[in-house]
Amino acid sequence: MKLRYKLFIFDIDGTLTSTNRLIFDSFNHIYDKYFGKILTPKEVIALFGPTEEEIINELFGEDAEEAIVEYFNYYEKNHRIAALHEGIAPLLDFLIEQGAHIAAFTGKGRRSAEITLKELGIFGKIGILISGDDVTKKKPSGEGINKILQFYNLKPEDAIMIGDSTADIKAAREAGVAVASVIWDCYSIDAVRGLNGEMLFNTVDELRGHFNGDEKSIS
């Protein structure tokens, strides 16, 4: 079977993994301890962009070093409330069996990204991980995608970015690669649909169908 692409670049949170609740809870663990405050999911999402350590260093002042330790201890110990999305592990196995390269490009820091990929059992399936710590310009910049293309010595037309956010779409377009938007765990569906409605996928099975060349799989 010939796949459409040679390189598949996946976002992590909301794409490969169901980790949004864990992220919300981890931030609220330290917000409650140091500020006596609980953030809404919308307020936590508004923090996204920098890595976790950058966010905490900016907001927690002299308590930042201790709060970082608290955050990662909680984050690592509570992966029981996180999971791979249904069908992701078989999809990755299928792509690898077909000779494809698998990469991860995330805005989260390397430490949390590695924790999640290891705890959920797919770290060994990822050929290269580019995190928010590995770039000078974070998503929506395409710098991370370009680093992955360079690592594999591939051209933009050989690759596709798979993600759940508008930042993933913008990064992919800046780098010149195809982009598939997945909405099975997306907190900004309308915005994503507005930017990439022609390549929108509701399920992992739909996405796999597109990789196999099935035009009908596109929502």
PDB file of C-alpha atoms in Angstrom:
ATOM      1  CA  MET A   1       0.000   0.000   0.000  1.00  0.00           C
ATOM      2  CA  LYS A   2       1.353   3.411  -0.968  1.00  0.00           C
ATOM      3  CA  LEU A   3       0.716   6.179   1.546  1.00  0.00           C
ATOM      4  CA  ARG A   4       0.118   9.783   0.550  1.00  0.00           C
ATOM      5  CA  TYR A   5       3.084  10.997   2.619  1.00  0.00           C
ATOM      6  CA  LYS A   6       6.489   9.841   3.845  1.00  0.00           C
ATOM      7  CA  LEU A   7       6.465  11.855   7.068  1.00  0.00           C
ATOM      8  CA  PHE A   8       3.619  12.244   9.563  1.00  0.00           C
ATOM      9  CA  ILE A   9       4.072  15.028  12.123  1.00  0.00           C
ATOM     10  CA  PHE A  10       1.664  14.826  15.059  1.00  0.00           C
ATOM     11  CA  ASP A  11       0.758  17.355  17.699  1.00  0.00           C
ATOM     12  CA  ILE A  12       0.465  15.698  21.121  1.00  0.00           C
ATOM     13  CA  ASP A  13      -2.250  17.146  23.404  1.00  0.00           C
ATOM     14  CA  GLY A  14      -5.700  16.814  21.864  1.00  0.00           C
ATOM     15  CA  THR A  15      -4.331  14.931  18.860  1.00  0.00           C
ATOM     16  CA  LEU A  16      -2.429  11.851  19.980  1.00  0.00           C
ATOM     17  CA  THR A  17      -3.476  12.101  23.603  1.00  0.00           C
ATOM     18  CA  SER A  18      -6.408  13.020  25.801  1.00  0.00           C
ATOM     19  CA  THR A  19      -4.448  15.144  28.257  1.00  0.00           C
ATOM     20  CA  ASN A  20      -6.338  18.431  28.464  1.00  0.00           C
ATOM     21  CA  ARG A  21      -7.936  17.578  31.816  1.00  0.00           C
ATOM     22  CA  LEU A  22      -4.550  16.561  33.215  1.00  0.00           C
ATOM     23  CA  ILE A  23      -3.035  19.873  32.112  1.00  0.00           C
ATOM     24  CA  PHE A  24      -5.921  21.852  33.615  1.00  0.00           C
ATOM     25  CA  ASP A  25      -5.649  19.915  36.888  1.00  0.00           C
ATOM     26  CA  SER A  26      -1.860  20.303  37.038  1.00  0.00           C
ATOM     27  CA  PHE A  27      -2.024  24.074  36.679  1.00  0.00           C
ATOM     28  CA  ASN A  28      -4.841  24.266  39.214  1.00  0.00           C
ATOM     29  CA  HIS A  29      -2.819  22.164  41.654  1.00  0.00           C
ATOM     30  CA  ILE A  30      -0.179  24.890  41.844  1.00  0.00           C
ATOM     31  CA  TYR A  31      -2.584  27.827  41.432  1.00  0.00           C
ATOM     32  CA  ASP A  32      -4.625  26.607  44.378  1.00  0.00           C
ATOM     33  CA  LYS A  33      -1.533  26.030  46.519  1.00  0.00           C
ATOM     34  CA  TYR A  34       0.190  29.355  45.841  1.00  0.00           C
ATOM     35  CA  PHE A  35      -2.672  31.711  44.966  1.00  0.00           C
ATOM     36  CA  GLY A  36      -5.720  30.048  46.530  1.00  0.00           C
ATOM     37  CA  LYS A  37      -7.400  30.180  43.141  1.00  0.00           C
ATOM     38  CA  ILE A  38      -8.872  27.688  40.675  1.00  0.00           C
ATOM     39  CA  LEU A  39      -8.715  28.571  36.989  1.00  0.00           C
ATOM     40  CA  THR A  40     -11.421  27.721  34.487  1.00  0.00           C
ATOM     41  CA  PRO A  41     -10.395  25.630  31.467  1.00  0.00           C
ATOM     42  CA  LYS A  42     -10.681  28.790  29.359  1.00  0.00           C
ATOM     43  CA  GLU A  43      -8.276  30.609  31.680  1.00  0.00           C
ATOM     44  CA  VAL A  44      -5.752  27.767  31.500  1.00  0.00           C
ATOM     45  CA  ILE A  45      -6.013  27.644  27.707  1.00  0.00           C
ATOM     46  CA  ALA A  46      -5.285  31.385  27.621  1.00  0.00           C
ATOM     47  CA  LEU A  47      -1.887  30.625  29.191  1.00  0.00           C
ATOM     48  CA  PHE A  48      -0.860  28.313  26.342  1.00  0.00           C
ATOM     49  CA  GLY A  49       1.908  29.319  23.955  1.00  0.00           C
ATOM     50  CA  PRO A  50       5.000  29.304  26.167  1.00  0.00           C
ATOM     51  CA  THR A  51       6.155  26.040  27.745  1.00  0.00           C
ATOM     52  CA  GLU A  52       4.948  25.105  31.216  1.00  0.00           C
ATOM     53  CA  GLU A  53       8.207  26.202  32.829  1.00  0.00           C
ATOM     54  CA  GLU A  54       8.115  29.542  31.015  1.00  0.00           C
ATOM     55  CA  ILE A  55       4.529  30.143  32.146  1.00  0.00           C
ATOM     56  CA  ILE A  56       5.321  29.299  35.760  1.00  0.00           C
ATOM     57  CA  ASN A  57       8.527  31.346  35.810  1.00  0.00           C
ATOM     58  CA  GLU A  58       6.609  34.367  34.559  1.00  0.00           C
ATOM     59  CA  LEU A  59       3.642  34.082  36.922  1.00  0.00           C
ATOM     60  CA  PHE A  60       4.963  32.629  40.177  1.00  0.00           C
ATOM     61  CA  GLY A  61       7.856  34.950  40.956  1.00  0.00           C
ATOM     62  CA  GLU A  62      10.061  33.767  43.820  1.00  0.00           C
ATOM     63  CA  ASP A  63       7.931  30.624  44.182  1.00  0.00           C
ATOM     64  CA  ALA A  64       8.521  29.583  40.569  1.00  0.00           C
ATOM     65  CA  GLU A  65      11.267  27.028  41.176  1.00  0.00           C
ATOM     66  CA  GLU A  66       9.235  25.209  43.814  1.00  0.00           C
ATOM     67  CA  ALA A  67       6.029  25.507  41.773  1.00  0.00           C
ATOM     68  CA  ILE A  68       7.740  23.908  38.762  1.00  0.00           C
ATOM     69  CA  VAL A  69       8.684  20.898  40.894  1.00  0.00           C
ATOM     70  CA  GLU A  70       5.115  20.699  42.219  1.00  0.00           C
ATOM     71  CA  TYR A  71       3.658  20.961  38.715  1.00  0.00           C
ATOM     72  CA  PHE A  72       5.725  18.165  37.214  1.00  0.00           C
ATOM     73  CA  ASN A  73       5.318  15.876  40.213  1.00  0.00           C
ATOM     74  CA  TYR A  74       1.550  16.193  39.920  1.00  0.00           C
ATOM     75  CA  TYR A  75       1.612  15.923  36.128  1.00  0.00           C
ATOM     76  CA  GLU A  76       3.663  12.740  36.097  1.00  0.00           C
ATOM     77  CA  LYS A  77       1.817  10.998  38.925  1.00  0.00           C
ATOM     78  CA  ASN A  78      -1.675  11.609  37.537  1.00  0.00           C
ATOM     79  CA  HIS A  79      -1.507  10.143  34.047  1.00  0.00           C
ATOM     80  CA  ARG A  80      -4.254   7.740  35.095  1.00  0.00           C
ATOM     81  CA  ILE A  81      -6.659  10.484  33.956  1.00  0.00           C
ATOM     82  CA  ALA A  82      -4.911  10.723  30.573  1.00  0.00           C
ATOM     83  CA  ALA A  83      -5.060   8.319  27.640  1.00  0.00           C
ATOM     84  CA  LEU A  84      -4.268   7.834  23.995  1.00  0.00           C
ATOM     85  CA  HIS A  85      -7.211   8.612  21.780  1.00  0.00           C
ATOM     86  CA  GLU A  86      -8.932   5.492  20.517  1.00  0.00           C
ATOM     87  CA  GLY A  87      -7.206   4.106  17.444  1.00  0.00           C
ATOM     88  CA  ILE A  88      -3.994   6.135  17.789  1.00  0.00           C
ATOM     89  CA  ALA A  89      -1.682   3.261  18.761  1.00  0.00           C
ATOM     90  CA  PRO A  90      -2.852   1.047  15.858  1.00  0.00           C
ATOM     91  CA  LEU A  91      -2.578   4.018  13.492  1.00  0.00           C
ATOM     92  CA  LEU A  92       1.030   4.676  14.473  1.00  0.00           C
ATOM     93  CA  ASP A  93       1.854   0.974  14.173  1.00  0.00           C
ATOM     94  CA  PHE A  94       0.263   0.882  10.721  1.00  0.00           C
ATOM     95  CA  LEU A  95       2.233   3.905   9.504  1.00  0.00           C
ATOM     96  CA  ILE A  96       5.488   2.466  10.812  1.00  0.00           C
ATOM     97  CA  GLU A  97       4.753  -0.886   9.143  1.00  0.00           C
ATOM     98  CA  GLN A  98       4.284   0.996   5.872  1.00  0.00           C
ATOM     99  CA  GLY A  99       7.735   2.551   6.248  1.00  0.00           C
ATOM    100  CA  ALA A 100       6.587   6.043   7.202  1.00  0.00           C
ATOM    101  CA  HIS A 101       8.438   8.378   9.550  1.00  0.00           C
ATOM    102  CA  ILE A 102       6.594   9.513  12.694  1.00  0.00           C
ATOM    103  CA  ALA A 103       7.432  12.809  14.401  1.00  0.00           C
ATOM    104  CA  ALA A 104       5.876  14.874  17.178  1.00  0.00           C
ATOM    105  CA  PHE A 105       5.780  18.672  17.214  1.00  0.00           C
ATOM    106  CA  THR A 106       4.302  20.265  20.309  1.00  0.00           C
ATOM    107  CA  GLY A 107       4.256  23.609  22.041  1.00  0.00           C
ATOM    108  CA  LYS A 108       4.611  21.972  25.441  1.00  0.00           C
ATOM    109  CA  GLY A 109       8.032  21.636  27.014  1.00  0.00           C
ATOM    110  CA  ARG A 110      10.253  18.632  26.366  1.00  0.00           C
ATOM    111  CA  ARG A 111       9.968  17.402  29.942  1.00  0.00           C
ATOM    112  CA  SER A 112       6.176  17.139  29.941  1.00  0.00           C
ATOM    113  CA  ALA A 113       6.094  15.854  26.360  1.00  0.00           C
ATOM    114  CA  GLU A 114       8.458  12.996  27.184  1.00  0.00           C
ATOM    115  CA  ILE A 115       6.540  12.174  30.366  1.00  0.00           C
ATOM    116  CA  THR A 116       3.285  11.863  28.429  1.00  0.00           C
ATOM    117  CA  LEU A 117       4.700   9.888  25.506  1.00  0.00           C
ATOM    118  CA  LYS A 118       6.430   7.466  27.885  1.00  0.00           C
ATOM    119  CA  GLU A 119       3.530   7.118  30.331  1.00  0.00           C
ATOM    120  CA  LEU A 120       1.120   6.386  27.467  1.00  0.00           C
ATOM    121  CA  GLY A 121       3.472   3.938  25.780  1.00  0.00           C
ATOM    122  CA  ILE A 122       4.272   5.583  22.440  1.00  0.00           C
ATOM    123  CA  PHE A 123       7.614   7.286  23.051  1.00  0.00           C
ATOM    124  CA  GLY A 124       9.421   4.540  21.144  1.00  0.00           C
ATOM    125  CA  LYS A 125       7.206   5.053  18.097  1.00  0.00           C
ATOM    126  CA  ILE A 126       8.267   8.690  17.661  1.00  0.00           C
ATOM    127  CA  GLY A 127      11.341   9.157  15.490  1.00  0.00           C
ATOM    128  CA  ILE A 128      11.935  12.763  16.537  1.00  0.00           C
ATOM    129  CA  LEU A 129      10.270  15.037  19.078  1.00  0.00           C
ATOM    130  CA  ILE A 130      10.402  18.805  18.676  1.00  0.00           C
ATOM    131  CA  SER A 131       9.021  20.607  21.716  1.00  0.00           C
ATOM    132  CA  GLY A 132       8.601  24.217  22.711  1.00  0.00           C
ATOM    133  CA  ASP A 133      12.058  23.998  24.282  1.00  0.00           C
ATOM    134  CA  ASP A 134      13.660  23.070  20.954  1.00  0.00           C
ATOM    135  CA  VAL A 135      12.712  26.118  18.888  1.00  0.00           C
ATOM    136  CA  THR A 136      13.371  29.835  19.050  1.00  0.00           C
ATOM    137  CA  LYS A 137       9.967  30.586  17.511  1.00  0.00           C
ATOM    138  CA  LYS A 138       7.058  28.546  18.844  1.00  0.00           C
ATOM    139  CA  LYS A 139       3.833  27.617  17.088  1.00  0.00           C
ATOM    140  CA  PRO A 140       2.305  29.100  14.991  1.00  0.00           C
ATOM    141  CA  SER A 141       5.802  29.409  13.516  1.00  0.00           C
ATOM    142  CA  GLY A 142       6.795  26.590  11.177  1.00  0.00           C
ATOM    143  CA  GLU A 143      10.325  26.417  12.620  1.00  0.00           C
ATOM    144  CA  GLY A 144       9.691  23.106  14.372  1.00  0.00           C
ATOM    145  CA  ILE A 145       8.330  21.505  11.214  1.00  0.00           C
ATOM    146  CA  ASN A 146      11.338  22.720   9.253  1.00  0.00           C
ATOM    147  CA  LYS A 147      13.642  21.129  11.835  1.00  0.00           C
ATOM    148  CA  ILE A 148      11.843  17.822  11.378  1.00  0.00           C
ATOM    149  CA  LEU A 149      12.050  18.038   7.585  1.00  0.00           C
ATOM    150  CA  GLN A 150      15.778  18.731   7.855  1.00  0.00           C
ATOM    151  CA  PHE A 151      16.248  15.792  10.233  1.00  0.00           C
ATOM    152  CA  TYR A 152      14.759  13.403   7.671  1.00  0.00           C
ATOM    153  CA  ASN A 153      16.117  15.259   4.624  1.00  0.00           C
ATOM    154  CA  LEU A 154      12.622  15.459   3.162  1.00  0.00           C
ATOM    155  CA  LYS A 155      10.749  18.107   1.184  1.00  0.00           C
ATOM    156  CA  PRO A 156       7.563  19.843   2.404  1.00  0.00           C
ATOM    157  CA  GLU A 157       5.451  17.944  -0.119  1.00  0.00           C
ATOM    158  CA  ASP A 158       6.543  14.680   1.539  1.00  0.00           C
ATOM    159  CA  ALA A 159       4.973  15.572   4.882  1.00  0.00           C
ATOM    160  CA  ILE A 160       1.714  16.263   6.665  1.00  0.00           C
ATOM    161  CA  MET A 161       1.088  17.953  10.016  1.00  0.00           C
ATOM    162  CA  ILE A 162      -1.758  16.557  12.110  1.00  0.00           C
ATOM    163  CA  GLY A 163      -3.109  18.762  14.886  1.00  0.00           C
ATOM    164  CA  ASP A 164      -6.161  20.112  16.670  1.00  0.00           C
ATOM    165  CA  SER A 165      -5.449  23.849  16.791  1.00  0.00           C
ATOM    166  CA  THR A 166      -5.222  26.894  14.554  1.00  0.00           C
ATOM    167  CA  ALA A 167      -1.548  27.159  15.546  1.00  0.00           C
ATOM    168  CA  ASP A 168      -0.930  23.763  13.934  1.00  0.00           C
ATOM    169  CA  ILE A 169      -2.590  24.924  10.720  1.00  0.00           C
ATOM    170  CA  LYS A 170      -0.579  28.144  10.576  1.00  0.00           C
ATOM    171  CA  ALA A 171       2.700  26.362  11.352  1.00  0.00           C
ATOM    172  CA  ALA A 172       2.084  23.791   8.627  1.00  0.00           C
ATOM    173  CA  ARG A 173       1.245  26.419   6.045  1.00  0.00           C
ATOM    174  CA  GLU A 174       4.304  28.480   6.904  1.00  0.00           C
ATOM    175  CA  ALA A 175       6.467  25.377   6.421  1.00  0.00           C
ATOM    176  CA  GLY A 176       4.645  24.425   3.218  1.00  0.00           C
ATOM    177  CA  VAL A 177       3.424  21.011   4.365  1.00  0.00           C
ATOM    178  CA  ALA A 178      -0.074  19.581   4.149  1.00  0.00           C
ATOM    179  CA  VAL A 179      -2.205  19.834   7.267  1.00  0.00           C
ATOM    180  CA  ALA A 180      -4.977  17.650   8.658  1.00  0.00           C
ATOM    181  CA  SER A 181      -7.102  19.151  11.416  1.00  0.00           C
ATOM    182  CA  VAL A 182      -8.553  16.702  13.929  1.00  0.00           C
ATOM    183  CA  ILE A 183     -11.486  17.659  16.124  1.00  0.00           C
ATOM    184  CA  TRP A 184     -12.011  14.622  18.351  1.00  0.00           C
ATOM    185  CA  ASP A 185     -10.632  16.593  21.342  1.00  0.00           C
ATOM    186  CA  CYS A 186     -10.527  20.156  20.051  1.00  0.00           C
ATOM    187  CA  TYR A 187     -11.419  23.182  22.198  1.00  0.00           C
ATOM    188  CA  SER A 188     -11.606  25.610  19.236  1.00  0.00           C
ATOM    189  CA  ILE A 189     -13.593  23.693  16.620  1.00  0.00           C
ATOM    190  CA  ASP A 190     -15.170  26.734  14.953  1.00  0.00           C
ATOM    191  CA  ALA A 191     -11.829  28.504  14.539  1.00  0.00           C
ATOM    192  CA  VAL A 192     -10.176  25.346  13.201  1.00  0.00           C
ATOM    193  CA  ARG A 193     -13.047  24.714  10.799  1.00  0.00           C
ATOM    194  CA  GLY A 194     -12.821  28.296   9.582  1.00  0.00           C
ATOM    195  CA  LEU A 195      -9.143  27.905   8.680  1.00  0.00           C
ATOM    196  CA  ASN A 196      -9.069  24.324   7.421  1.00  0.00           C
ATOM    197  CA  GLY A 197     -12.596  23.086   6.813  1.00  0.00           C
ATOM    198  CA  GLU A 198     -11.553  21.158   3.716  1.00  0.00           C
ATOM    199  CA  MET A 199      -9.239  18.880   5.747  1.00  0.00           C
ATOM    200  CA  LEU A 200     -11.220  18.260   8.923  1.00  0.00           C
ATOM    201  CA  PHE A 201     -11.426  14.835  10.574  1.00  0.00           C
ATOM    202  CA  ASN A 202     -13.822  13.710  13.292  1.00  0.00           C
ATOM    203  CA  THR A 203     -12.285  10.304  14.031  1.00  0.00           C
ATOM    204  CA  VAL A 204      -8.982   8.470  13.804  1.00  0.00           C
ATOM    205  CA  ASP A 205     -10.555   6.082  11.279  1.00  0.00           C
ATOM    206  CA  GLU A 206     -11.407   9.011   8.990  1.00  0.00           C
ATOM    207  CA  LEU A 207      -7.832  10.248   9.256  1.00  0.00           C
ATOM    208  CA  ARG A 208      -6.405   6.822   8.473  1.00  0.00           C
ATOM    209  CA  GLY A 209      -8.663   6.626   5.434  1.00  0.00           C
ATOM    210  CA  HIS A 210      -7.217   9.881   4.131  1.00  0.00           C
ATOM    211  CA  PHE A 211      -3.670   8.622   4.629  1.00  0.00           C
ATOM    212  CA  ASN A 212      -4.633   5.601   2.525  1.00  0.00           C
ATOM    213  CA  GLY A 213      -5.934   7.820  -0.275  1.00  0.00           C
ATOM    214  CA  ASP A 214      -9.660   7.792   0.526  1.00  0.00           C
ATOM    215  CA  GLU A 215     -11.049  11.196  -0.479  1.00  0.00           C
ATOM    216  CA  LYS A 216     -14.406  10.330   1.092  1.00  0.00           C
ATOM    217  CA  SER A 217     -12.813  10.323   4.532  1.00  0.00           C
ATOM    218  CA  ILE A 218     -12.592  14.121   4.562  1.00  0.00           C
ATOM    219  CA  SER A 219     -15.449  15.778   6.481  1.00  0.00           C
TER     220      SER A 219
END
